[in-house]
Coordinates of C-alpha atoms in Angstrom, one line a residue:
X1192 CA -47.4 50.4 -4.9
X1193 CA -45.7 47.8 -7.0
X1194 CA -44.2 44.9 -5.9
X1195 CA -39.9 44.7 -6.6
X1196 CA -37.9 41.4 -6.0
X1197 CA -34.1 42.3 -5.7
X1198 CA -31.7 39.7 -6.5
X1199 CA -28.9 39.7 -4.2
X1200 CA -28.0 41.7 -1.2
X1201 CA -24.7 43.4 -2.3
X1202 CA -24.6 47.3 -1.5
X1203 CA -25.3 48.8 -5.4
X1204 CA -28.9 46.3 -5.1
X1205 CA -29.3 47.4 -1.3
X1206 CA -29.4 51.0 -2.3
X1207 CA -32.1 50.1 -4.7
X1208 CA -34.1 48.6 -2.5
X1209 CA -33.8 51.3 -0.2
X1210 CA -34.7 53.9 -2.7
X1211 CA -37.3 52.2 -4.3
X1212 CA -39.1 51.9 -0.8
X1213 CA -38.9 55.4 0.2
X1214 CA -40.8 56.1 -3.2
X1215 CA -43.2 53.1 -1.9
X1216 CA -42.6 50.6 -3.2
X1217 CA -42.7 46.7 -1.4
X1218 CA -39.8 45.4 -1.9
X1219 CA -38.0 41.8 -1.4
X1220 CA -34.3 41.5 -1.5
X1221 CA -33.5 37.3 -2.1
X1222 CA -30.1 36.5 -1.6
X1223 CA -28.2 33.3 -2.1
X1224 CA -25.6 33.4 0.8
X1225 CA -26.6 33.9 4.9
X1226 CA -25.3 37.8 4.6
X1227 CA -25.9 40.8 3.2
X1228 CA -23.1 42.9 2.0
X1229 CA -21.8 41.1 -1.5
X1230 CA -18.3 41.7 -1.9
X1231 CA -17.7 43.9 1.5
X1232 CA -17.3 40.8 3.7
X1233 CA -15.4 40.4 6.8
X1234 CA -13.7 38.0 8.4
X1235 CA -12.5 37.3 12.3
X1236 CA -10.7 35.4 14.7
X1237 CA -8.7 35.5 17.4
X1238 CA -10.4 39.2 18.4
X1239 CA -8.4 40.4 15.0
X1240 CA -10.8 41.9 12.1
X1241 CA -10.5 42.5 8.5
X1242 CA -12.1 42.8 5.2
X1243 CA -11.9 41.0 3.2
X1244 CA -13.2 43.3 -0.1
X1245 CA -12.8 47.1 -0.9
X1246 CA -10.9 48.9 2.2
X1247 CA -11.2 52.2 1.5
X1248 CA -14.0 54.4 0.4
X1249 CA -13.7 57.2 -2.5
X1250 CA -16.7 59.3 -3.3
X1251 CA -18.2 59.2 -0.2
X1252 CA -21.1 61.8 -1.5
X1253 CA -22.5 58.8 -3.4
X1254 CA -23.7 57.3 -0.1
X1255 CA -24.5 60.4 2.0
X1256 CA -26.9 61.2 -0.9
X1257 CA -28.1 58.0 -0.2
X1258 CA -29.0 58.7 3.1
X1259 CA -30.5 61.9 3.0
X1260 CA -32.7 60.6 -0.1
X1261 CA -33.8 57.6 2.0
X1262 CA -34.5 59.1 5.7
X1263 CA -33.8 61.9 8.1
X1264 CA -30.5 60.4 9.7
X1265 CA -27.5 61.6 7.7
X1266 CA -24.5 58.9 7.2
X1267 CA -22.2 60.4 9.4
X1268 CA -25.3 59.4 12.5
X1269 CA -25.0 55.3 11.2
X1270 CA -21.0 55.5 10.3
X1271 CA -17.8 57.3 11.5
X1272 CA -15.9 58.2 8.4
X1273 CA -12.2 59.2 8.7
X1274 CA -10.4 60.8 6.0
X1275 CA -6.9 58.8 5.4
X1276 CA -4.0 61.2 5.2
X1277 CA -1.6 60.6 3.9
X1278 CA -3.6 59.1 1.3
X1279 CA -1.1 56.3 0.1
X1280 CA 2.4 56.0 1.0
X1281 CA 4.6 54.4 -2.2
X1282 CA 7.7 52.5 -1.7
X1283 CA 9.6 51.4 -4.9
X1284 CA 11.7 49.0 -5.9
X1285 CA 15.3 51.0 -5.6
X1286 CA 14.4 52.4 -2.2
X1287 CA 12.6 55.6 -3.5
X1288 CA 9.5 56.3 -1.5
X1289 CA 6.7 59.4 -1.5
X1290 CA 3.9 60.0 0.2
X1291 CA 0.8 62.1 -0.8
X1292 CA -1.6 63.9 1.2
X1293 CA -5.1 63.3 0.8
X1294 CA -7.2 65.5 -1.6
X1295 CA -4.9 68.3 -1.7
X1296 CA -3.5 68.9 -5.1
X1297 CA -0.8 71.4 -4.1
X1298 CA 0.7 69.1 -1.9
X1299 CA 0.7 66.0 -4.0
X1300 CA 3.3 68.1 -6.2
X1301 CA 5.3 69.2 -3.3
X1302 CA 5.5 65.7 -2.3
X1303 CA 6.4 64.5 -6.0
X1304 CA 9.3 67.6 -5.8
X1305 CA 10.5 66.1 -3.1
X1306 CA 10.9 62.7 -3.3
X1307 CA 11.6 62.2 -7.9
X1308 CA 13.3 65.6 -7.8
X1309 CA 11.9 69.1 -9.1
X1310 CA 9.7 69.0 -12.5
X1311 CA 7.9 65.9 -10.8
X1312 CA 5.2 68.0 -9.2
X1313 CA 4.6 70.1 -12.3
X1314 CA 4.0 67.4 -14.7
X1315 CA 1.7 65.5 -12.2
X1316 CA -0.1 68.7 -12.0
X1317 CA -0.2 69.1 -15.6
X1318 CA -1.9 65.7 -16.0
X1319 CA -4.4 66.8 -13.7
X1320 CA -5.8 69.3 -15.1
X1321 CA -6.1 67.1 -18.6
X1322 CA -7.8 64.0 -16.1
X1323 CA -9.8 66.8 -15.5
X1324 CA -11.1 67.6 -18.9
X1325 CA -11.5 63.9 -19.1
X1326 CA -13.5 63.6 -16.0
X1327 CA -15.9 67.2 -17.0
X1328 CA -16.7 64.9 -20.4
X1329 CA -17.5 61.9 -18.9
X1330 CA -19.1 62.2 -15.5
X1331 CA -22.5 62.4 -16.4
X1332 CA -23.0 59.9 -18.9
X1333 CA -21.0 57.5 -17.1
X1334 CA -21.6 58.5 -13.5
X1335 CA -24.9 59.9 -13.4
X1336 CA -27.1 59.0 -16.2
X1337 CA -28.7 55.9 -17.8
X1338 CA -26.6 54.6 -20.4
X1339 CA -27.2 56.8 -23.8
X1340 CA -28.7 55.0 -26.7
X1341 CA -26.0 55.9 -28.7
X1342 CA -23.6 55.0 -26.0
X1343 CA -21.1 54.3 -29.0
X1344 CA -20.2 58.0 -29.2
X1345 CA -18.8 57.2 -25.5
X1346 CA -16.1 54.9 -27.8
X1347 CA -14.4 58.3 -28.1
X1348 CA -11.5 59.0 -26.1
X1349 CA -12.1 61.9 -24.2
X1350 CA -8.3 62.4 -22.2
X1351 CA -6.9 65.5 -24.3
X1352 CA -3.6 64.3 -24.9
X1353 CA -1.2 66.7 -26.0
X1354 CA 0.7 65.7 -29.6
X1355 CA 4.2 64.7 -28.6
X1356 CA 6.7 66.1 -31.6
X1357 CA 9.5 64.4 -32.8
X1358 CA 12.2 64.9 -34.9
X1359 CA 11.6 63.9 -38.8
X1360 CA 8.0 61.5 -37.6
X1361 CA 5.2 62.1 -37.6
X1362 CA 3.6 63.9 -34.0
X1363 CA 2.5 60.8 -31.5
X1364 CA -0.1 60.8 -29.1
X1365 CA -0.8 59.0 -25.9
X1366 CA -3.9 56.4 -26.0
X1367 CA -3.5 53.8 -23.5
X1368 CA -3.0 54.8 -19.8
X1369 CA 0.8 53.5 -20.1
X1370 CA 1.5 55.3 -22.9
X1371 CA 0.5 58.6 -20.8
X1372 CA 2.9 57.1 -18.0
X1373 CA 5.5 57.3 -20.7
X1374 CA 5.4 60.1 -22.9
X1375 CA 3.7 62.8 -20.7
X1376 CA 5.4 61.7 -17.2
X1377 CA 8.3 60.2 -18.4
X1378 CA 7.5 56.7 -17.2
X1379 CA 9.9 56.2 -14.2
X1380 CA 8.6 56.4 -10.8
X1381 CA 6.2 59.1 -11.9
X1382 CA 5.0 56.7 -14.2
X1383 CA 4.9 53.6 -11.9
X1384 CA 2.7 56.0 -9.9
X1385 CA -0.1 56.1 -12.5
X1386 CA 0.0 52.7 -13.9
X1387 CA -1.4 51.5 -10.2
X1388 CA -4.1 53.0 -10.4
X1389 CA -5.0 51.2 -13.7
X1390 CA -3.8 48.0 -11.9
X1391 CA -5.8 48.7 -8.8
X1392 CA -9.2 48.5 -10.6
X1393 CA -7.6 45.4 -12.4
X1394 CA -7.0 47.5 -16.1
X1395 CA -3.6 46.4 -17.3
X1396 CA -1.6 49.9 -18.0
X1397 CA -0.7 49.0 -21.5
X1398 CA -4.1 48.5 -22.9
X1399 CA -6.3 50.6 -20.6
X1400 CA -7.2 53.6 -21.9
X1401 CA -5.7 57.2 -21.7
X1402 CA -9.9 58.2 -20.4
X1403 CA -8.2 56.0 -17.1
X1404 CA -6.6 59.1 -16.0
X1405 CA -9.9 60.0 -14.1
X1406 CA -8.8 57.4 -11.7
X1407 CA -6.5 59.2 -10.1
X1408 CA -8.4 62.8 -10.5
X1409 CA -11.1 61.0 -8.5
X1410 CA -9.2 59.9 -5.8
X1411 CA -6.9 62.8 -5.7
X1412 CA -10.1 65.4 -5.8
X1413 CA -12.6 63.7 -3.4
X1414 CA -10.4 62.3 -1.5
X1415 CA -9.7 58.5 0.5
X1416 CA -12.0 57.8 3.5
X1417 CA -11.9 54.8 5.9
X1418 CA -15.3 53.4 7.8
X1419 CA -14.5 53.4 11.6
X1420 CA -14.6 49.5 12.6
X1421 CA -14.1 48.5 9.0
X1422 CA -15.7 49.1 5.2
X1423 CA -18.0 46.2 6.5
X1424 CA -20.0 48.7 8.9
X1425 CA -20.7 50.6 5.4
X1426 CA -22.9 47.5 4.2
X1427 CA -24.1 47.3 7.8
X1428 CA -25.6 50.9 7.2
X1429 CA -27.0 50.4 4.3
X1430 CA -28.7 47.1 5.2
X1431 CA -30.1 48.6 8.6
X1432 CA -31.6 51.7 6.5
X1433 CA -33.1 49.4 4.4
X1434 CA -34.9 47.6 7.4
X1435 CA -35.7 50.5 8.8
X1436 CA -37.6 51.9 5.0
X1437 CA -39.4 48.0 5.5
X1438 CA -37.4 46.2 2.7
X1439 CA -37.7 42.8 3.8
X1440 CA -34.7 40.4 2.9
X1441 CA -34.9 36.9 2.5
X1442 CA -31.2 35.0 3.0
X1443 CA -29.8 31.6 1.8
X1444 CA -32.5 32.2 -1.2
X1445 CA -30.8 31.4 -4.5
X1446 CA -32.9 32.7 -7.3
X1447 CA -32.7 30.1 -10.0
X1448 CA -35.3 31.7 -12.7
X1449 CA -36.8 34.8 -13.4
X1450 CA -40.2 34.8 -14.6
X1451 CA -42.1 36.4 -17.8
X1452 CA -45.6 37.0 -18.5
X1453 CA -47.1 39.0 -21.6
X1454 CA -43.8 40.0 -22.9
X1455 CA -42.8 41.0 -19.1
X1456 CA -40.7 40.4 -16.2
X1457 CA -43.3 38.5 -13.0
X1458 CA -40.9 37.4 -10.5
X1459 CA -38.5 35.0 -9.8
X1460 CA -38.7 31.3 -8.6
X1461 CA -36.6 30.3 -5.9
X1462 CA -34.2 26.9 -5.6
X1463 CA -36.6 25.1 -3.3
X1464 CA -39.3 26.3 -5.9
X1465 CA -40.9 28.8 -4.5
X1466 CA -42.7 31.0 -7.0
X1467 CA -42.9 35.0 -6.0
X1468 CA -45.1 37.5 -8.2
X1469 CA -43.7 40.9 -8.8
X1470 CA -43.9 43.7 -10.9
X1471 CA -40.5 44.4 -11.4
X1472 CA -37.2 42.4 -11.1
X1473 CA -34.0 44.3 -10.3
X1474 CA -30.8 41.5 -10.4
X1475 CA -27.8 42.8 -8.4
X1476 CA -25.7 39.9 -9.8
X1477 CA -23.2 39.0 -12.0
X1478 CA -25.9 39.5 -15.3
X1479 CA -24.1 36.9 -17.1
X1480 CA -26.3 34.6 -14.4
X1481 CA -29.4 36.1 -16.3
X1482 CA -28.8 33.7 -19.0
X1483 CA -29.6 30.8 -17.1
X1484 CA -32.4 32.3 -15.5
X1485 CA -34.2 33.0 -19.0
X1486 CA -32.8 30.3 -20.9
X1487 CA -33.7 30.8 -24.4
X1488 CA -34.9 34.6 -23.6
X1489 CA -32.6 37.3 -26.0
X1490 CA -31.8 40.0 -22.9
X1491 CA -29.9 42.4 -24.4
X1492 CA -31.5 43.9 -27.5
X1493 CA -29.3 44.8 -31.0
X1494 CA -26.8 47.6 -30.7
X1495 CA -26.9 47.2 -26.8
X1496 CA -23.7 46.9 -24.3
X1497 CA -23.3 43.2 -23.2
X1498 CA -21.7 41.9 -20.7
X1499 CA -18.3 40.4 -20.7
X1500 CA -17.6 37.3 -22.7
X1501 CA -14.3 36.6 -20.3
X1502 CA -13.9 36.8 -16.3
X1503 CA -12.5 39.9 -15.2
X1504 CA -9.3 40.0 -13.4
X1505 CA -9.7 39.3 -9.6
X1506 CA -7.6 40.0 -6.6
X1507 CA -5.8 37.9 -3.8
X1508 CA -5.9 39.1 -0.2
X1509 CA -3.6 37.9 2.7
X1510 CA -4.7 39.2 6.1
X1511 CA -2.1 39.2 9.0
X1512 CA -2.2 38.9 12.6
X1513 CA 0.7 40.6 13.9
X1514 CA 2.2 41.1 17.6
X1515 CA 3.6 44.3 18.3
X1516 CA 1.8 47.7 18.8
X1517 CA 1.0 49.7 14.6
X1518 CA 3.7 52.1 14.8
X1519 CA 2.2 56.0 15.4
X1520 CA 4.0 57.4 12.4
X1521 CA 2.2 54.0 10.2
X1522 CA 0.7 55.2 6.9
X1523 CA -2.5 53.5 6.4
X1524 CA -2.4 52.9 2.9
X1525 CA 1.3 51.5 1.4
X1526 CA 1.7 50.6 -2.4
X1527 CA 5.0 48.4 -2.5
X1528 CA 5.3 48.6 -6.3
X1529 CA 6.8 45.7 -8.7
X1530 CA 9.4 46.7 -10.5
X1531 CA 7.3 46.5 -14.0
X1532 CA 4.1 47.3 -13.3
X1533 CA 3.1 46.6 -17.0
X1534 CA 5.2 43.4 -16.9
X1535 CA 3.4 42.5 -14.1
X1536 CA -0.1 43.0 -15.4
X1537 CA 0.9 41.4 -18.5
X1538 CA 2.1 38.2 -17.0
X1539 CA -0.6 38.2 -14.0
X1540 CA -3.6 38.8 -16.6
X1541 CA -2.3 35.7 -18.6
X1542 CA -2.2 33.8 -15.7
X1543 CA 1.2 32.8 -15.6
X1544 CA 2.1 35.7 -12.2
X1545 CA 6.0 35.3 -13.4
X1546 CA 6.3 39.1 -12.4
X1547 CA 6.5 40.2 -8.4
X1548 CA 3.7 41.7 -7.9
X1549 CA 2.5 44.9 -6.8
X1550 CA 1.2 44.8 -2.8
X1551 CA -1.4 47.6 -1.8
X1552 CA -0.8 47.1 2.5
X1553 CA -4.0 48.4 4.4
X1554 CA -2.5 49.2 8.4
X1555 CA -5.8 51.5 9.7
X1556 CA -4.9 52.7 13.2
X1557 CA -8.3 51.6 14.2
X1558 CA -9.0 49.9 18.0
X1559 CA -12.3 47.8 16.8
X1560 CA -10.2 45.3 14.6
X1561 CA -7.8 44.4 17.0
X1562 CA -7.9 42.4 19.8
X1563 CA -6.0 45.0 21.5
X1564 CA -2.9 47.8 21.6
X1565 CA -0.1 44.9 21.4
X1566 CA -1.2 43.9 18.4
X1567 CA -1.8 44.7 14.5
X1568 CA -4.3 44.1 11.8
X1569 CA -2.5 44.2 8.2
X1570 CA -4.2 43.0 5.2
X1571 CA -2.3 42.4 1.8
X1572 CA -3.6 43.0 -1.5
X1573 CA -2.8 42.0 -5.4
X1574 CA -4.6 41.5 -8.5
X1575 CA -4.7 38.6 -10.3
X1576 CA -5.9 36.0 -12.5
X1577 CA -9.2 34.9 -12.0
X1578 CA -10.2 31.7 -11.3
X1579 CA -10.0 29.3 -14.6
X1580 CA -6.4 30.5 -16.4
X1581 CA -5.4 29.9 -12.5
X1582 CA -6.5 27.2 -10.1
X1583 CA -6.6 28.9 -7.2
X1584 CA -7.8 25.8 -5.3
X1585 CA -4.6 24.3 -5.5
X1586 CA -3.4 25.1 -1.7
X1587 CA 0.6 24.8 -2.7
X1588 CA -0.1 27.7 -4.8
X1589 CA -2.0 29.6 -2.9
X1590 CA 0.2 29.4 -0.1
X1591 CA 3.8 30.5 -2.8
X1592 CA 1.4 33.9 -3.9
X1593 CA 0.7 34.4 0.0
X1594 CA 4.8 34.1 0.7
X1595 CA 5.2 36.4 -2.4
X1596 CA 2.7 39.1 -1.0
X1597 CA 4.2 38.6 2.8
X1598 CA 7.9 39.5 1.5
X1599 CA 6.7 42.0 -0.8
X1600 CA 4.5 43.9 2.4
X1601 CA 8.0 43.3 4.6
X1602 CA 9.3 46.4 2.9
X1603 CA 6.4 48.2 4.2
X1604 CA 6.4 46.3 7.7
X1605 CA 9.2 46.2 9.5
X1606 CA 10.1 42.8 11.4
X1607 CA 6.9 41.5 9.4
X1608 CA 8.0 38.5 9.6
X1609 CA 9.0 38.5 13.2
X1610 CA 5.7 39.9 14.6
X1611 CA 3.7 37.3 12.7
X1612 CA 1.2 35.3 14.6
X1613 CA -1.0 33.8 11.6
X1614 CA -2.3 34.6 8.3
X1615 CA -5.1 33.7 6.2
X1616 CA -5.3 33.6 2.4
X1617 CA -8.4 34.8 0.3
X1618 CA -8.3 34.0 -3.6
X1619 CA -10.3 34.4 -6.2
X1620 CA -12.5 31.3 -5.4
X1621 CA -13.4 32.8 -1.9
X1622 CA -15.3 36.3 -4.2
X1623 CA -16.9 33.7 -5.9
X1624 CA -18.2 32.2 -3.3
X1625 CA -19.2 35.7 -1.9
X1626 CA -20.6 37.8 -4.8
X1627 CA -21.3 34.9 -7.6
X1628 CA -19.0 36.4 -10.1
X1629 CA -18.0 33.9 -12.6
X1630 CA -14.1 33.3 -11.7
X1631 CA -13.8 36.0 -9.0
X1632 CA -13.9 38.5 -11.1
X1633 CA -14.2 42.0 -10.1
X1634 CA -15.5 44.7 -12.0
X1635 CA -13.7 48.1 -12.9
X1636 CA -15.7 51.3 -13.8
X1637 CA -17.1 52.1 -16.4
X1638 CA -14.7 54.1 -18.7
X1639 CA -14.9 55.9 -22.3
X1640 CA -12.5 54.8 -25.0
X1641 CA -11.5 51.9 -26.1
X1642 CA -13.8 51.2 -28.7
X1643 CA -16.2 50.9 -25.1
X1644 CA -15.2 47.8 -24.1
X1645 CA -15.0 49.3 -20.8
X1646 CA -18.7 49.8 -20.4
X1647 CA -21.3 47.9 -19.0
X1648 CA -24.9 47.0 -20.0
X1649 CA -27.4 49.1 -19.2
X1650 CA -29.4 49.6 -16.0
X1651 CA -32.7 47.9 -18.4
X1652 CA -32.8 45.4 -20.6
X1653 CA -34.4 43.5 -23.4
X1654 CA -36.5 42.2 -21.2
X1655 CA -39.3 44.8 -19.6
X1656 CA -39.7 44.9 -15.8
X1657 CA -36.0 43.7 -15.3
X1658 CA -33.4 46.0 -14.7
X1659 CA -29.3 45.5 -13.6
X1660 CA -27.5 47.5 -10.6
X1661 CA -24.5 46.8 -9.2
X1662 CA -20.8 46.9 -10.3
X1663 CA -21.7 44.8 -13.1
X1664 CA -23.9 46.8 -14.2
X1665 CA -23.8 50.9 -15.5
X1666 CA -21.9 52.6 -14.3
X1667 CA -19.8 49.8 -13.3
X1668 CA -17.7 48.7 -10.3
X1669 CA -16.1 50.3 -7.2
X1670 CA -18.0 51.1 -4.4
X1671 CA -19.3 55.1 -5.2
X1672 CA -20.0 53.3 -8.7
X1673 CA -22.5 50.6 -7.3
X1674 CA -24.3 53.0 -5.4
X1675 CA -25.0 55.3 -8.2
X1676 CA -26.1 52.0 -9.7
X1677 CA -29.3 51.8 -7.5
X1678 CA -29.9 55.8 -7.9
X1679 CA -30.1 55.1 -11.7
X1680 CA -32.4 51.9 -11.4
X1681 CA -34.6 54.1 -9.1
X1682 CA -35.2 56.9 -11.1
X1683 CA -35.9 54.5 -14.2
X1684 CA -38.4 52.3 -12.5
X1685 CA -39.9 55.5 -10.9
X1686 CA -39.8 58.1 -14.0
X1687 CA -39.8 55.3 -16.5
X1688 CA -39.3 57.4 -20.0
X1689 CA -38.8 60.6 -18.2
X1690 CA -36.3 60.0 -16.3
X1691 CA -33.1 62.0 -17.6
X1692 CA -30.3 60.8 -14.5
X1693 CA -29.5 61.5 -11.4
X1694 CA -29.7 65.4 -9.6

């Protein structure tokens, strides 16, 4: 039995710790903050209740694996999970409006027939099946392995994009994820429709990859899912299953300093300076924080991934507390798109937010966050800037984004404005404050291309006896993403050298 100390109490550490105790381990999660959870907070008042991180779930296997790996009970026993159909209703800026069904190809195209004409449905369709061939290439060294040695051949682009002829040029093809919207939908609303997704996970369209197109295969293939009571009862889960396998958590713990001996990873020494002894050290953090934990200490060894030299963007939530009954016919899940989604990423990324901004509005018809049927829980959401190229602590600002979001979301929300009882703002300085990423930042998966600037470091590092999970972390963030995270760390703490990835 070796002894673990987890840094952190976010869910990709929590479903190490949980793993690594069912293969019997002892194992200590330390976490700065008086919760567990990371970046799936909540927030409440008034008997209204939101969330204030991720609101939907995608992959939803990741976690069921997780608890049939880690006890008899399956997920479904600890958390009701509720498929969201339509998955995402999209409202654009001349009126136009679609809304797609949840994990049913053939009626995402009838859908896109219907509402930007016939040919829409086709060439969605046709994209599909090349996300596909993306997705087939890439999901096991990015999903479900450690990260390869020679993770540069993962600087390949692996989205088969089909050579666009022209007359008297040269045949182009499509290498960013805008370009695709572009050439091979025909930008447009079609187009629009796939640059979200590269803005949802905070990738700006016109430099994100073409490999991006697994975004929407993923969703569109495995489906949306919503956690009865909020995504909140998720970390609630997986912090109860880890009681229940004896990982014993220690809150309003910062870890200031990991500890080496012979060459080797200790333990960690706490803020009030409390020394702890253990075999191995898994950090669910932000791993730029490692370098003021070893100061002096080189963690990531030549030719590795390292992390991120800049903050990340972030995102800005608004929740509302609306009178009125949700409307039956409500679509949980509205995109109100900017007009330029590429302007918009352009201008937000820089820090300037001259562009409107595109609002993802989260209505779930769900009694537990609510004080009751005459009234409505809505929450808002944008990327933007982190904190630093903005100062989101200056309240005058914060409150002329929130307006922005509000009148965007009215297109969505009828007599928003009029059913309004209160709102509360959450910026970038609030996930700080939560998760310890530098700025706010929140990280996107891990994707191929790009000369692999869109991977993260490696579940081990320089260091022996310390290993990274989380979304900062391989395979990088989003929720299904962080959980595979603490499989990976698992099976290389358990198998060591063996280990070959996840089954």
């Amino acid at each position: 039995m070796a002894r673990i100390a987890v840094i952190g109490a976010g869910v990709g550490a929590m479903a190490a710790a949980a793993r690594l105790a069912v293969a019997g381990h002892r194992v200590t999660v330390y976490e700065r903050s008086s919760t567990y959870g990371g970046a799936l907070g909540r927030f409440e008042r008034d008997g209204f209740v939101f969330d204030t991180g991720p609101g939907l779930l995608r992959l939803p296997a990741v976690y069921r694996d997780l608890f049939v790996k880690t006890g008899k009970e399956p997920l479904e026993s600890r958390v009701e999970l509720a498929p969201v159909d339509p998955a995402s209703r999209h409202l654009f800026a001349d009126g136009t409006q679609v809304s797609l069904p949840n994990a049913s190809r053939a009626g995402v195209m009838s859908a896109l027939d219907a509402a930007l004409g016939a040919g829409a449905g086709e060439r969605w369709g046709a994209f599909l099946i090349r996300a596909r061939e993306a997705w087939d290439r890439t999901r096991r060294p990015l999903l479900e392995e450690p990260l390869w040695p020679n993770w540069q051949v993962l600087a390949r682009e692996p989205y088969p994009a089909p050579k666009q002829r022209r007359l008297l040029r040269a045949p182009r093809q499509a290498a960013t994820l805008g370009e695709v919207a572009a050439w091979e939908l025909g930008g447009g609303h079609l187009g629009a429709l796939l640059e979200n997704y590269a803005l949802e996970y905070g990738l700006d369209p016109s430099t994100a990859p073409a490999s991006a197109a697994v975004l929407p295969y993923m969703e569109q293939t495995f489906g949306s899912w919503y956690v009865r009571g909020g995504m909140r009862e998720l970390a609630r889960a997986v912090y109860e299953r880890c009681l229940a396998r004896k990982v014993e958590f220690v809150f309003d713990a910062e870890v200031t300093r990991v500890n080496e001996k012979d060459g080797r990873a200790a333990g960690v020494e706490l803020a009030d300076g409390t020394a702890v002894e253990a075999d191995h050290v898994v950090c669910g953090a932000d791993p730029r924080g490692l370098e003021r934990m070893l100061p002096g200490r080189e963690l990531w060894a030549p030719g590795t991934v390292r992390p991120a030299a800049t903050a990340r963007p972030s995102r800005f939530t608004v929740l509302l507390a609306l009178r009125g009954a949700r409307p039956s016919d409500a679509a949980h899940r509205t995109v109100v798109h900017s007009p330029s989604a590429t302007a918009e990423a352009r201008t937000a990324f820089a820090g300037t937010h001259n562009a409107p901004p595109t609002v993802t509005v989260l209505r779930p018809d769900d009694p537990a966050v609510r004080p009751d049927d005459g009234h409505e829980a809505v929450t808002l959401t944008a990327t933007v800037a982190p904190d630093g190229p903005v100062d989101w602590t200056d309240e005058a600002l914060v409150q002329r984004y929130a307006d922005e979001l509000i009148t965007a979301a009215a297109r969505a929300v009828p007599e928003l404005r009029e059913r309004l009882l209160w709102h509360e703002s959450r910026t970038p300085v609030h996930i700080a404050e939560a998760t310890g990423a530098g700025g706010g930042s929140v990280p996107a998966p891990s994707l191929a291309a790009a000369e692999a600037a869109l991977l993260h470091p490696s579940n081990t590092t320089a260091l022996p006896g310390l290993y990274l999970a989380g979304g900062w972390a391989h395979p990088g963030g989003g929720l299904a993403h962080a959980g595979m995270s603490g499989a990976l760390v698992t099976g290389l703490i358990v198998e060591g050298d063996d280990f070959r990835g996840s089954q």
